[in-house]
Amino acid sequence: MSKTIVEKILSEHSGTDACAGDIVVAEIDAALVQDGTGPLAVQHLQKLGMEQAAKPERTVLFIDHAAPSPRKELSNAHKILRDFAKKTGAILSDVNEGVCHQRMVENYMNPGEVLIGADSHTCTAGALGAFATGMGSTDVALGIASGKTWLRVPETFKVYVTGEFKKGVYPKDLMLHFIGMIGADGATYKALEFCGPTIDAMEISGRFTLANMAVEAGAKAGLFNSDETTKKYLKERGRGEAWRPISADEGANYERVYEIDVSELEPTISAPHMVDNTKVIKDVEGIRVDQVYIGTCTNGRIEDLRIAARILEGKTRNPHTRLLVCPASRDVYLKAIEEGLIAKFIVAGATIVNPGCGACVGVHGGILGDGEVCLATQNRNFRGRMGNPDGFIYLSSPAVAAATAIEGVIADPRKYL
Amino acid sequence: MQIKGKAFKFGDSISTDHIAPGRLFHLRTNLPELAKHVLEDADPEFASKVQPGDFVVGGKNFGLGSSREHAPTIIKLAGVGAVLAESFARIFYRNAINIGLPVLICDTNQINAGDELEVDVSKGEIKDITKGITIQAKPLPDVMIKILNDGGLLEHFRKHGGFALDA
Ligand code: SF4
C-alpha cells in the first residue's frame, strides 16, 4: 500500500505494515532529555531499577534550559544528569553546547530515523526526513532504557506550499500564518508533511523552523522529504554517508491537504497569548516593545543571525528597548563570531547571551517585568512563558525582531532590506 | 473507578505554562512544593481550594505547550480526581495517562463551576449531581485503558517486562 513518510518510517522501525491508526511498538534510534525533564526521567528509571541506556551513543542529555545554572536547585538537577551520563555512557551536552533541538540536527539525527525527546519541540528533526516527537519524562525514560517506545501511527495532513516569498518574508512567517489558519489545535494527534516547490527550494534552516513549530498546531510530528538539500546539510556536518532519500509514495493517504501560496504572504506576528492569534505586520506596527529576543531552537541559527545583523548593521537599538541575541548552539556562536556578526550586534547595543534556551522558557537571562512587552523569535507566547504571567509576548521572524529593536516599536523590516 | 468531587472550571487553551510555569522551573525536582502552585497562572486560588477528588474542568486544547510531565503530575498530587475537557493537547493527554491521572473528553459546557460531579472513569460517565444530568465522555482508547488499569506506564512496563500494547 502507498505510504506517507510517517507510515514508512514507523513500518521500518516496528517490523509491521504500519498504517495510520495502528498501535506499534517501535525501535528508536535516538532519545533526548533536557534539564527540565531529564531529572524526572532519571528518577523514574531509578525507581524501576533500570538506570541504563540501551543506546548510550544516541542518548543525549542536555543542560540547556537553565544553563549556566541560576540557582542551587537547578545546579542539583544538573548533577542528576551528569551522574546518569557517567553511569550509563549517555552523551552529556553541557552548558557550553546549546539548545537540544539545534544540537540534535547538527550532530545526531539522520533521515529515516526515529527520535523521541522529553521536550515538545523534538519535532524539529523532522526537517531531516526523520520521525521525531515530543513526549513526557516517563515515555522517554522507558525509551532510553529499552530502546523502544509505543506509538499510535498518526494520520497525515499534507501541506503543499507554492510561490516565492516576497522580500522580507520568511519561513517563520509562513508557519505563523499556517498556525493562525488551522489553529493551535488544528493538527492535534496528526503528522504534518510539508512539500511542494517552495519547500523543495527552501534551505534547511527554514525547514527546521517549520518542523520546530509543528507542535504549535498540535501535531505529533512535522516531516519533510530527504532530498539534495538534506544531503548537502549532512555532508557539511560530516554525516554525508548517513543520507538516504525519503519521500511519501505516490497515492499515499492524506487525511487532509492544505495548499498555501506564499507569494502574497506578509510579515506575520503572533500576538499575546496564543500562537494562533496571528496578525499581519500592519495591524501591530507601532506597539511599544521593551525587549527584543533573537534566538531559540526556532530562529537562533546562523541564517537567522545573518538576517538580523544585516538589518542592524550601522544602526543602534532604541534606548527604550533591550536587545538580547542568543545563538542556538556553540557552533552557531562560533560561526557568528567568525563572520563578524557578533561584533555588529554588540555595536548595535545588543546583549549576547550564551547558547541555550535563555529567556525563552522564563528561567533566567531576560525575564519580563510586569506589563512589559517582548517581541521574540521563539515558537510560543503563552501567558507566563517568559517568566512573568504579567508579561506580553509577540512572535516574529528575525527580520521583524531586528527592525523592532531599532525602532523600539513593532516595525516592518522591509524598509531596511 | 468512581470519583466524587466538585468542579473547578477553566477556559480554553490552558497551557502547561498556566499549570506549571517556567518561573518555577527550580521546583521541578520538588514536586510536592511545585504542586502548591498548580494552575496558579490560571487561578491563583485553585491550589488552596482544591480538595481530594475534585475535578479540573477545562475547555478546548487543555494542556497545550510543553512536554513537562510535571504538569499532570502536580494536578494529580494536588488530589484532583480527573481532568475533563472538550479536547486535550497530545503530549499532556499521553503524560496524564502515563502517570495515572484520568483524563476524559466530554462536553464540558454543561458543567458549571462548583457543580458536584460523580465520575465513572471506565464507563466514561459523568453525573452532574447539582444539575441532575449525565454526560457521556468519549471512550478512552484501549491502549490508554490498559495503561491506566496497570497504574500508569512505569507499572505497566514493570508488570509486563516491556510494552504489551500493540495489537
Ligand atoms: S529554545 Fe525555547 S522552545 Fe526551544 S527548547 Fe529551549 S525553551 Fe524550548
Coordinates of C-alpha atoms and ligand atoms in Angstrom, one line a residue:
Chain A
M1 CA 0.0 0.0 0.0
S2 CA 1.2 3.6 -0.7
K3 CA 2.6 5.2 2.4
T4 CA 3.1 8.6 3.9
I5 CA 6.6 9.4 5.3
V6 CA 5.5 8.6 8.8
E7 CA 4.0 5.3 7.8
K8 CA 7.2 4.3 6.0
I9 CA 9.5 5.2 8.9
L10 CA 7.3 3.5 11.5
S11 CA 6.8 0.4 9.4
E12 CA 10.6 0.0 9.2
H13 CA 11.0 0.6 12.9
S14 CA 8.2 -1.7 14.1
G15 CA 8.6 -4.6 11.6
T16 CA 5.0 -4.2 10.7
D17 CA 3.0 -2.8 7.8
A18 CA 2.2 0.3 9.8
C19 CA -0.9 2.3 8.7
A20 CA -2.4 5.4 10.3
G21 CA -4.4 4.4 13.4
D22 CA -2.2 1.3 14.2
I23 CA -0.6 1.0 17.6
V24 CA 3.0 -0.1 17.2
V25 CA 6.0 -0.7 19.4
A26 CA 8.9 0.9 17.5
E27 CA 12.6 0.7 17.8
I28 CA 14.0 4.2 18.5
D29 CA 17.3 5.4 17.1
A30 CA 17.9 8.3 19.5
A31 CA 16.4 9.9 22.6
L32 CA 16.9 13.2 24.3
V33 CA 16.0 14.8 27.6
Q34 CA 16.8 18.3 28.9
D35 CA 17.4 19.7 32.3
G36 CA 13.8 20.4 32.9
T37 CA 12.5 16.9 32.1
G38 CA 15.6 14.7 32.4
P39 CA 16.0 14.6 36.2
L40 CA 12.4 13.2 36.5
A41 CA 13.2 10.7 33.7
V42 CA 16.3 9.5 35.6
Q43 CA 14.3 9.3 38.9
H44 CA 11.7 7.1 37.1
L45 CA 14.5 4.7 36.0
Q46 CA 16.0 4.6 39.4
K47 CA 12.6 3.6 40.8
L48 CA 12.4 0.8 38.2
G49 CA 15.9 -0.2 39.0
M50 CA 16.7 0.3 35.3
E51 CA 19.4 3.1 35.3
Q52 CA 20.6 2.2 31.9
A53 CA 20.7 3.3 28.3
A54 CA 20.0 0.8 25.5
K55 CA 21.9 3.1 23.0
P56 CA 24.1 5.3 25.1
E57 CA 25.8 6.7 21.9
R58 CA 22.4 8.0 20.8
T59 CA 21.0 9.1 24.1
V60 CA 21.7 12.8 24.7
L61 CA 21.2 14.6 28.0
F62 CA 21.0 18.4 27.5
I63 CA 21.7 21.1 30.0
D64 CA 20.3 24.0 28.1
H65 CA 17.1 25.3 29.8
A66 CA 18.9 26.7 32.8
A67 CA 22.5 27.0 31.6
P68 CA 24.6 28.0 33.3
S69 CA 22.5 27.4 36.4
P70 CA 21.0 30.5 38.0
R71 CA 20.2 28.7 41.3
K72 CA 21.2 25.8 43.5
E73 CA 18.1 23.7 43.0
L74 CA 18.9 23.7 39.3
S75 CA 22.6 23.0 39.9
N76 CA 21.5 19.9 41.8
A77 CA 19.1 18.9 39.0
H78 CA 22.1 19.2 36.6
K79 CA 24.1 16.9 38.8
I80 CA 21.4 14.2 38.3
L81 CA 22.0 14.3 34.6
R82 CA 25.8 14.4 34.8
D83 CA 25.8 11.4 37.1
F84 CA 23.4 9.5 34.8
A85 CA 25.7 10.2 31.9
K86 CA 28.7 8.9 33.8
K87 CA 26.8 5.8 34.9
T88 CA 25.4 4.9 31.5
G89 CA 27.7 6.3 28.9
A90 CA 25.0 8.5 27.6
I91 CA 26.2 11.8 25.9
L92 CA 26.1 14.9 28.1
S93 CA 25.6 18.2 26.2
D94 CA 26.7 20.6 28.9
V95 CA 26.2 24.3 29.4
N96 CA 28.5 25.4 26.7
E97 CA 26.8 23.5 23.9
G98 CA 23.4 25.0 23.2
V99 CA 19.8 24.2 22.7
C100 CA 18.8 20.5 22.4
H101 CA 17.0 20.6 19.1
Q102 CA 19.6 22.6 17.3
R103 CA 22.3 20.2 18.6
M104 CA 20.3 17.1 17.6
V105 CA 20.1 18.2 14.0
E106 CA 23.7 19.4 13.9
N107 CA 25.2 16.3 15.3
Y108 CA 23.0 13.3 15.8
M109 CA 19.9 12.9 13.5
N110 CA 19.6 11.3 10.1
P111 CA 16.8 10.7 7.5
G112 CA 14.5 7.8 8.2
E113 CA 15.3 7.6 11.9
V114 CA 13.1 7.8 15.0
L115 CA 13.8 10.2 17.8
I116 CA 11.8 10.6 20.9
G117 CA 12.5 13.5 23.2
A118 CA 11.3 14.9 26.5
D119 CA 10.7 18.3 25.0
S120 CA 7.8 19.3 22.9
H121 CA 10.0 20.8 20.1
T122 CA 11.7 17.5 19.4
C123 CA 9.7 17.6 16.2
T124 CA 12.5 19.9 14.8
A125 CA 14.4 16.9 13.5
G126 CA 11.5 16.1 11.2
A127 CA 13.1 18.6 8.8
L128 CA 15.8 15.9 8.0
G129 CA 13.2 13.3 7.0
A130 CA 13.1 11.7 10.4
F131 CA 10.1 10.9 12.7
A132 CA 10.8 12.9 15.8
T133 CA 8.3 13.6 18.5
G134 CA 8.0 15.1 22.0
M135 CA 6.8 13.1 24.9
G136 CA 7.0 13.2 28.7
S137 CA 9.7 12.0 31.1
T138 CA 8.1 8.6 31.6
D139 CA 7.9 7.7 27.9
V140 CA 11.4 8.9 27.2
A141 CA 12.9 7.3 30.3
L142 CA 11.5 3.9 29.2
G143 CA 12.7 4.7 25.6
I144 CA 16.2 5.3 26.9
A145 CA 16.3 2.2 29.0
S146 CA 14.7 -0.2 26.5
G147 CA 15.4 1.3 23.1
K148 CA 11.7 1.2 22.3
T149 CA 8.5 3.1 22.6
W150 CA 4.9 2.6 21.7
L151 CA 3.2 4.9 19.2
R152 CA -0.1 5.3 17.5
V153 CA 0.7 5.9 13.8
P154 CA -0.7 9.3 13.1
E155 CA -2.8 10.3 10.1
T156 CA -1.0 12.9 7.9
F157 CA -2.0 16.3 6.8
K158 CA -0.2 17.3 3.6
V159 CA 0.9 21.0 3.5
Y160 CA 1.6 21.8 -0.1
V161 CA 3.4 25.1 -0.5
T162 CA 3.9 27.0 -3.7
G163 CA 5.1 30.5 -4.7
E164 CA 8.1 32.6 -3.9
F165 CA 8.5 34.6 -0.7
K166 CA 8.4 38.4 -1.1
K167 CA 11.4 40.3 0.2
G168 CA 11.3 40.4 4.0
V169 CA 9.1 37.4 4.3
Y170 CA 10.5 34.1 5.6
P171 CA 9.6 30.5 6.5
K172 CA 8.7 31.8 10.0
D173 CA 6.0 34.0 8.6
L174 CA 4.7 31.0 6.7
M175 CA 4.5 28.9 9.8
L176 CA 2.8 31.6 11.9
H177 CA 0.4 32.2 9.1
F178 CA -0.4 28.4 8.8
I179 CA -0.9 28.1 12.5
G180 CA -3.2 31.1 12.5
M181 CA -5.1 29.4 9.7
I182 CA -5.6 26.0 11.2
G183 CA -5.4 26.9 14.9
A184 CA -3.3 25.8 17.8
D185 CA -5.2 22.5 17.9
G186 CA -5.7 22.3 14.2
A187 CA -3.4 19.3 13.8
T188 CA -3.7 17.6 17.2
Y189 CA -2.5 13.9 17.0
K190 CA -1.6 14.3 13.3
A191 CA 1.6 14.4 11.4
L192 CA 2.3 17.3 9.0
E193 CA 4.1 16.6 5.8
F194 CA 5.5 19.8 4.2
C195 CA 6.1 19.6 0.4
G196 CA 5.7 21.4 -2.9
P197 CA 8.0 23.6 -4.9
T198 CA 8.5 26.2 -2.2
I199 CA 9.6 23.6 0.3
D200 CA 11.8 21.9 -2.4
A201 CA 13.6 25.2 -2.9
M202 CA 13.8 26.1 0.8
E203 CA 17.1 25.9 2.6
I204 CA 17.5 23.6 5.5
S205 CA 17.3 26.3 8.2
G206 CA 13.8 27.3 7.0
R207 CA 12.7 23.7 7.2
F208 CA 14.0 23.5 10.8
T209 CA 11.8 26.5 11.6
L210 CA 8.7 24.9 10.1
A211 CA 9.3 21.5 11.7
N212 CA 10.1 23.0 15.1
M213 CA 6.7 24.7 15.2
A214 CA 4.6 21.7 14.1
V215 CA 3.7 21.1 17.7
E216 CA 2.3 24.6 17.9
A217 CA -0.5 23.4 15.7
G218 CA -0.9 20.4 18.0
A219 CA 0.9 18.0 15.6
K220 CA 2.8 14.9 16.7
A221 CA 5.5 15.5 14.0
G222 CA 6.4 17.7 11.1
L223 CA 8.1 15.8 8.3
F224 CA 9.9 16.7 5.1
N225 CA 11.4 14.8 2.2
S226 CA 15.0 13.9 2.5
D227 CA 16.5 15.4 -0.7
E228 CA 19.6 17.0 -2.1
T229 CA 19.3 19.9 0.4
T230 CA 19.2 17.4 3.2
K231 CA 22.2 15.6 1.7
K232 CA 24.2 18.9 1.4
Y233 CA 23.5 19.7 5.1
L234 CA 24.5 16.3 6.3
K235 CA 27.7 16.5 4.3
E236 CA 28.5 19.9 5.8
R237 CA 28.0 18.4 9.2
G238 CA 30.3 15.4 8.4
R239 CA 27.5 12.8 8.1
G240 CA 27.2 12.6 4.3
E241 CA 27.2 8.8 4.4
A242 CA 24.1 8.8 6.6
W243 CA 22.0 10.4 3.9
R244 CA 19.2 8.4 2.2
P245 CA 16.3 9.7 0.2
I246 CA 12.9 9.7 1.8
S247 CA 9.5 10.8 0.4
A248 CA 5.9 9.7 0.6
D249 CA 4.7 7.2 -2.0
E250 CA 2.6 8.4 -4.9
G251 CA -1.0 7.9 -3.9
A252 CA -0.3 7.9 -0.1
N253 CA -3.4 8.5 2.0
Y254 CA -3.7 12.0 3.5
E255 CA -6.5 12.9 5.9
R256 CA -6.4 16.5 4.6
V257 CA -4.4 18.6 2.1
Y258 CA -3.7 22.3 2.7
E259 CA -2.4 24.4 -0.2
I260 CA -0.6 27.6 0.6
D261 CA 0.7 30.1 -1.9
V262 CA 3.3 32.2 -0.2
S263 CA 3.7 34.9 -2.9
E264 CA 1.3 37.3 -1.2
L265 CA 2.3 36.5 2.4
E266 CA 3.2 39.5 4.6
P267 CA 5.4 39.5 7.6
T268 CA 3.3 37.8 10.2
I269 CA 3.2 38.1 14.0
S270 CA 1.6 36.1 16.8
A271 CA 0.1 38.4 19.4
P272 CA -0.4 37.5 23.1
H273 CA -1.2 35.0 24.5
M274 CA -1.6 32.4 21.8
V275 CA 0.5 31.3 18.8
D276 CA -2.6 31.2 16.6
N277 CA -3.5 34.8 17.4
T278 CA -1.8 35.9 14.2
K279 CA -1.8 39.3 12.6
V280 CA -0.1 40.8 9.6
I281 CA 2.5 43.4 10.3
K282 CA 0.5 46.5 9.5
D283 CA -2.0 45.6 12.2
V284 CA 0.6 45.5 15.0
E285 CA 3.1 48.1 13.8
G286 CA 3.8 50.8 16.4
I287 CA 3.3 48.7 19.5
R288 CA 5.9 49.7 22.0
V289 CA 8.4 46.9 22.9
D290 CA 10.6 46.7 26.0
Q291 CA 12.7 43.7 24.9
V292 CA 13.6 42.0 21.7
Y293 CA 14.8 38.4 21.9
I294 CA 16.6 36.8 18.9
G295 CA 17.4 33.2 19.3
T296 CA 15.9 29.8 20.3
C297 CA 15.5 26.5 18.6
T298 CA 13.1 28.2 16.2
N299 CA 15.2 31.0 14.9
G300 CA 18.6 31.1 16.5
R301 CA 20.6 29.7 13.6
I302 CA 23.4 31.3 11.7
E303 CA 21.0 32.1 8.8
D304 CA 18.7 33.9 11.3
L305 CA 21.6 35.9 12.8
R306 CA 22.7 36.9 9.3
I307 CA 19.3 38.4 8.5
A308 CA 19.2 40.3 11.8
A309 CA 22.8 41.5 11.5
R310 CA 22.2 42.8 8.1
I311 CA 19.3 45.0 9.3
L312 CA 21.1 46.1 12.5
E313 CA 24.4 46.9 10.8
G314 CA 25.3 50.5 11.3
K315 CA 22.2 51.2 13.5
T316 CA 21.6 51.1 17.2
R317 CA 18.8 49.7 19.2
N318 CA 16.2 52.1 20.5
P319 CA 17.3 53.2 24.0
H320 CA 14.0 52.0 25.5
T321 CA 14.3 48.5 24.0
R322 CA 16.7 45.9 25.3
L323 CA 18.1 43.6 22.6
L324 CA 19.1 40.1 23.5
V325 CA 20.8 37.8 21.0
C326 CA 21.2 34.1 21.8
P327 CA 22.9 31.9 19.3
A328 CA 21.2 28.4 19.4
S329 CA 24.4 26.5 19.7
R330 CA 28.1 26.7 20.2
D331 CA 28.7 26.1 16.5
V332 CA 26.3 28.8 15.5
Y333 CA 28.0 31.2 18.0
L334 CA 31.5 30.4 16.7
K335 CA 30.3 30.9 13.1
A336 CA 28.7 34.2 14.0
I337 CA 32.0 35.4 15.6
E338 CA 33.9 34.3 12.5
E339 CA 31.5 36.1 10.2
G340 CA 31.7 39.3 12.3
L341 CA 28.0 39.2 13.2
I342 CA 28.5 39.3 16.9
A343 CA 30.6 42.5 16.7
K344 CA 27.8 44.1 14.7
F345 CA 25.2 43.1 17.3
I346 CA 27.3 44.5 20.1
V347 CA 27.9 47.7 18.3
A348 CA 24.1 47.9 17.8
G349 CA 23.6 47.7 21.5
A350 CA 22.8 44.0 21.9
T351 CA 23.5 41.8 24.8
I352 CA 24.8 38.5 23.7
V353 CA 23.5 35.6 25.8
N354 CA 25.3 32.3 25.8
P355 CA 23.9 29.5 23.7
G356 CA 20.9 27.8 25.3
C357 CA 17.2 28.4 26.0
G358 CA 17.9 31.6 27.9
A359 CA 14.8 33.8 28.2
C360 CA 12.6 31.6 26.1
V361 CA 11.4 29.4 28.9
G362 CA 11.3 32.0 31.6
V363 CA 14.0 30.6 33.8
H364 CA 16.7 33.3 33.5
G365 CA 18.5 35.6 31.1
G366 CA 15.7 38.0 30.1
I367 CA 12.7 37.6 32.4
L368 CA 10.0 40.2 31.7
G369 CA 8.8 42.8 34.2
D370 CA 5.2 43.4 35.0
G371 CA 3.3 44.7 32.0
E372 CA 6.4 44.5 29.8
V373 CA 6.2 43.6 26.1
C374 CA 8.7 41.3 24.4
L375 CA 9.0 40.5 20.7
A376 CA 10.8 37.2 20.3
T377 CA 11.8 34.9 17.5
Q378 CA 10.8 31.9 19.6
N379 CA 7.9 29.5 19.0
R380 CA 5.3 30.2 21.7
N381 CA 3.9 33.1 23.6
F382 CA 1.6 31.6 26.3
R383 CA 0.9 33.6 29.4
G384 CA 3.8 33.4 31.7
R385 CA 6.1 31.8 29.1
M386 CA 9.0 34.3 29.7
G387 CA 8.9 34.0 33.4
N388 CA 6.1 36.5 34.2
P389 CA 2.4 36.0 33.8
D390 CA 2.0 39.8 33.6
G391 CA 4.3 40.0 30.5
F392 CA 3.2 40.1 26.9
I393 CA 4.9 38.2 24.1
Y394 CA 4.8 38.7 20.3
L395 CA 6.4 36.2 18.0
S396 CA 8.0 37.1 14.7
S397 CA 10.8 36.4 12.2
P398 CA 14.4 37.6 13.0
A399 CA 13.9 40.4 10.4
V400 CA 10.9 41.9 12.2
A401 CA 12.8 41.5 15.5
A402 CA 15.8 43.4 14.2
A403 CA 13.7 46.2 12.8
T404 CA 11.7 46.4 16.0
A405 CA 14.9 46.7 18.1
I406 CA 15.9 49.7 16.1
E407 CA 12.6 51.5 16.3
G408 CA 11.5 50.4 19.8
V409 CA 8.1 49.6 18.4
I410 CA 7.0 46.6 16.3
A411 CA 8.3 47.5 12.8
D412 CA 8.2 46.3 9.2
P413 CA 11.7 45.1 8.3
R414 CA 11.3 45.7 4.6
K415 CA 12.4 49.3 4.7
Y416 CA 15.8 48.1 6.0
L417 CA 16.3 45.5 3.3
Chain B
M1 CA -13.2 3.7 39.2
Q2 CA -15.8 6.1 40.9
I3 CA -14.7 9.6 41.9
K4 CA -16.8 12.2 43.6
G5 CA -16.0 15.9 44.0
K6 CA -16.5 19.5 42.9
A7 CA -15.9 21.1 39.5
F8 CA -13.2 23.8 39.1
K9 CA -13.9 25.4 35.8
F10 CA -11.2 26.7 33.4
G11 CA -11.4 28.2 29.9
D12 CA -10.0 27.1 26.6
S13 CA -6.3 26.7 25.9
I14 CA -5.0 26.1 29.4
S15 CA -1.3 25.7 28.7
T16 CA 1.4 23.9 30.6
D17 CA 2.7 27.4 31.4
H18 CA -0.5 28.0 33.3
I19 CA -0.2 24.7 35.1
A20 CA 3.5 24.5 35.9
P21 CA 5.1 27.8 34.9
G22 CA 8.7 28.2 33.8
R23 CA 9.4 30.7 36.6
L24 CA 9.0 27.8 39.0
F25 CA 11.4 25.6 37.0
H26 CA 13.7 25.2 40.0
L27 CA 10.8 23.3 41.8
R28 CA 10.7 20.6 39.3
T29 CA 12.7 18.3 41.4
N30 CA 10.5 19.1 44.4
L31 CA 7.1 18.1 43.1
P32 CA 5.1 18.5 46.4
E33 CA 6.3 22.1 46.6
L34 CA 5.5 22.7 42.9
A35 CA 2.0 21.2 43.5
K36 CA 1.3 24.1 45.8
H37 CA 1.4 26.3 42.7
V38 CA -0.6 24.1 40.4
L39 CA -2.6 26.1 37.8
E40 CA -1.5 29.3 39.6
D41 CA -1.4 31.4 36.5
A42 CA -4.9 30.4 35.5
D43 CA -6.5 30.6 39.0
P44 CA -4.2 31.8 41.9
E45 CA -6.5 30.3 44.5
F46 CA -7.1 26.9 42.9
A47 CA -4.3 25.1 44.8
S48 CA -5.5 26.3 48.2
K49 CA -9.2 25.5 47.5
V50 CA -9.0 22.1 45.7
Q51 CA -10.0 19.0 47.8
P52 CA -9.1 15.4 47.1
G53 CA -11.4 14.0 44.4
D54 CA -12.3 17.4 42.9
F55 CA -12.2 17.9 39.1
V56 CA -10.4 20.2 36.8
V57 CA -12.8 21.1 34.1
G58 CA -11.3 22.7 31.0
G59 CA -12.4 23.7 27.5
K60 CA -10.6 23.1 24.3
N61 CA -7.0 22.0 23.9
F62 CA -6.3 21.6 27.6
G63 CA -2.6 21.2 28.4
L64 CA -1.1 22.6 25.2
G65 CA 2.5 23.5 25.1
S66 CA 5.5 21.9 26.7
S67 CA 6.2 18.2 27.3
R68 CA 6.7 18.7 31.0
E69 CA 5.1 15.7 32.7
H70 CA 5.3 17.8 35.9
A71 CA 2.0 19.4 34.7
P72 CA -0.3 16.4 35.0
T73 CA 1.8 15.1 37.9
I74 CA 1.1 18.1 40.1
I75 CA -2.5 18.1 39.2
K76 CA -2.7 14.6 40.5
L77 CA -0.6 15.4 43.5
A78 CA -3.0 18.2 44.4
G79 CA -5.6 15.5 44.8
V80 CA -7.6 16.1 41.5
G81 CA -9.6 13.0 40.6
A82 CA -9.7 13.6 36.9
V83 CA -9.4 16.3 34.3
L84 CA -12.4 16.7 32.0
A85 CA -12.1 18.8 28.8
E86 CA -13.6 19.2 25.4
S87 CA -10.2 18.3 23.9
F88 CA -6.6 17.8 25.1
A89 CA -3.3 18.6 23.6
R90 CA -1.5 15.4 22.6
I91 CA 1.5 15.3 24.9
F92 CA -0.5 16.3 28.0
Y93 CA -3.0 13.6 27.3
R94 CA -0.4 10.9 27.0
N95 CA 1.5 12.1 30.0
A96 CA -1.6 12.2 32.2
I97 CA -2.4 8.6 31.3
N98 CA 1.2 7.5 31.8
I99 CA 1.2 8.9 35.4
G100 CA -2.2 7.6 36.1
L101 CA -4.3 10.7 36.0
P102 CA -7.7 10.1 34.3
V103 CA -8.5 12.4 31.5
L104 CA -11.9 12.4 29.9
I105 CA -13.1 14.1 26.7
C106 CA -16.6 15.4 27.0
D107 CA -18.9 18.3 26.6
T108 CA -17.8 20.4 29.5
N109 CA -20.1 23.4 28.5
Q110 CA -22.8 21.7 30.5
I111 CA -20.8 21.8 33.7
N112 CA -20.7 24.9 35.9
A113 CA -18.1 25.9 38.4
G114 CA -18.9 24.4 41.8
D115 CA -21.1 21.6 40.4
E116 CA -20.9 18.3 42.4
L117 CA -19.8 15.6 40.0
E118 CA -19.6 11.8 40.2
V119 CA -17.4 10.3 37.5
D120 CA -17.1 6.6 36.5
V121 CA -13.8 6.6 34.6
S122 CA -14.0 3.2 33.0
K123 CA -17.6 3.8 31.8
G124 CA -16.8 7.4 30.8
E125 CA -19.9 8.5 32.7
I126 CA -20.1 12.0 34.3
K127 CA -23.0 12.6 36.6
D128 CA -23.6 16.3 37.4
I129 CA -25.4 15.8 40.7
T130 CA -26.1 19.6 41.0
K131 CA -27.9 19.6 37.6
G132 CA -29.2 16.1 37.7
I133 CA -27.8 15.2 34.3
T134 CA -25.4 12.6 33.0
I135 CA -22.8 13.4 30.4
Q136 CA -21.2 10.7 28.4
A137 CA -17.4 11.1 27.7
K138 CA -15.7 9.7 24.6
P139 CA -14.5 6.3 25.5
L140 CA -10.7 6.1 26.2
P141 CA -8.7 4.2 23.6
D142 CA -8.0 0.6 24.5
V143 CA -4.3 1.3 24.9
M144 CA -4.9 4.1 27.3
I145 CA -7.3 1.9 29.4
K146 CA -4.6 -0.8 29.6
I147 CA -2.0 1.7 30.9
L148 CA -4.4 3.3 33.3
N149 CA -5.5 -0.1 34.7
D150 CA -1.9 -1.1 35.2
G151 CA -1.4 2.0 37.3
G152 CA 0.5 4.1 34.7
L153 CA 3.2 3.3 32.2
L154 CA 6.0 2.6 34.6
E155 CA 3.9 0.0 36.3
H156 CA 2.8 -1.4 33.0
F157 CA 6.4 -1.8 31.9
R158 CA 7.4 -3.4 35.2
K159 CA 4.4 -5.8 35.2
H160 CA 4.9 -7.0 31.6
G161 CA 8.7 -6.7 31.4
G162 CA 8.3 -4.3 28.5
F163 CA 5.5 -2.8 26.4
A164 CA 2.5 -5.0 25.9
L165 CA 0.4 -2.5 24.0
D166 CA 0.5 -3.3 20.3
A167 CA -2.4 -5.4 18.9
Ligands
SF4_1 S1 14.7 27.4 23.0 FE1 12.7 27.6 23.9 S2 11.4 26.3 22.7 FE2 13.5 25.8 22.2 S3 14.0 24.0 23.6 FE3 14.6 25.9 24.6 S4 12.9 26.5 25.9 FE4 12.1 25.0 24.4

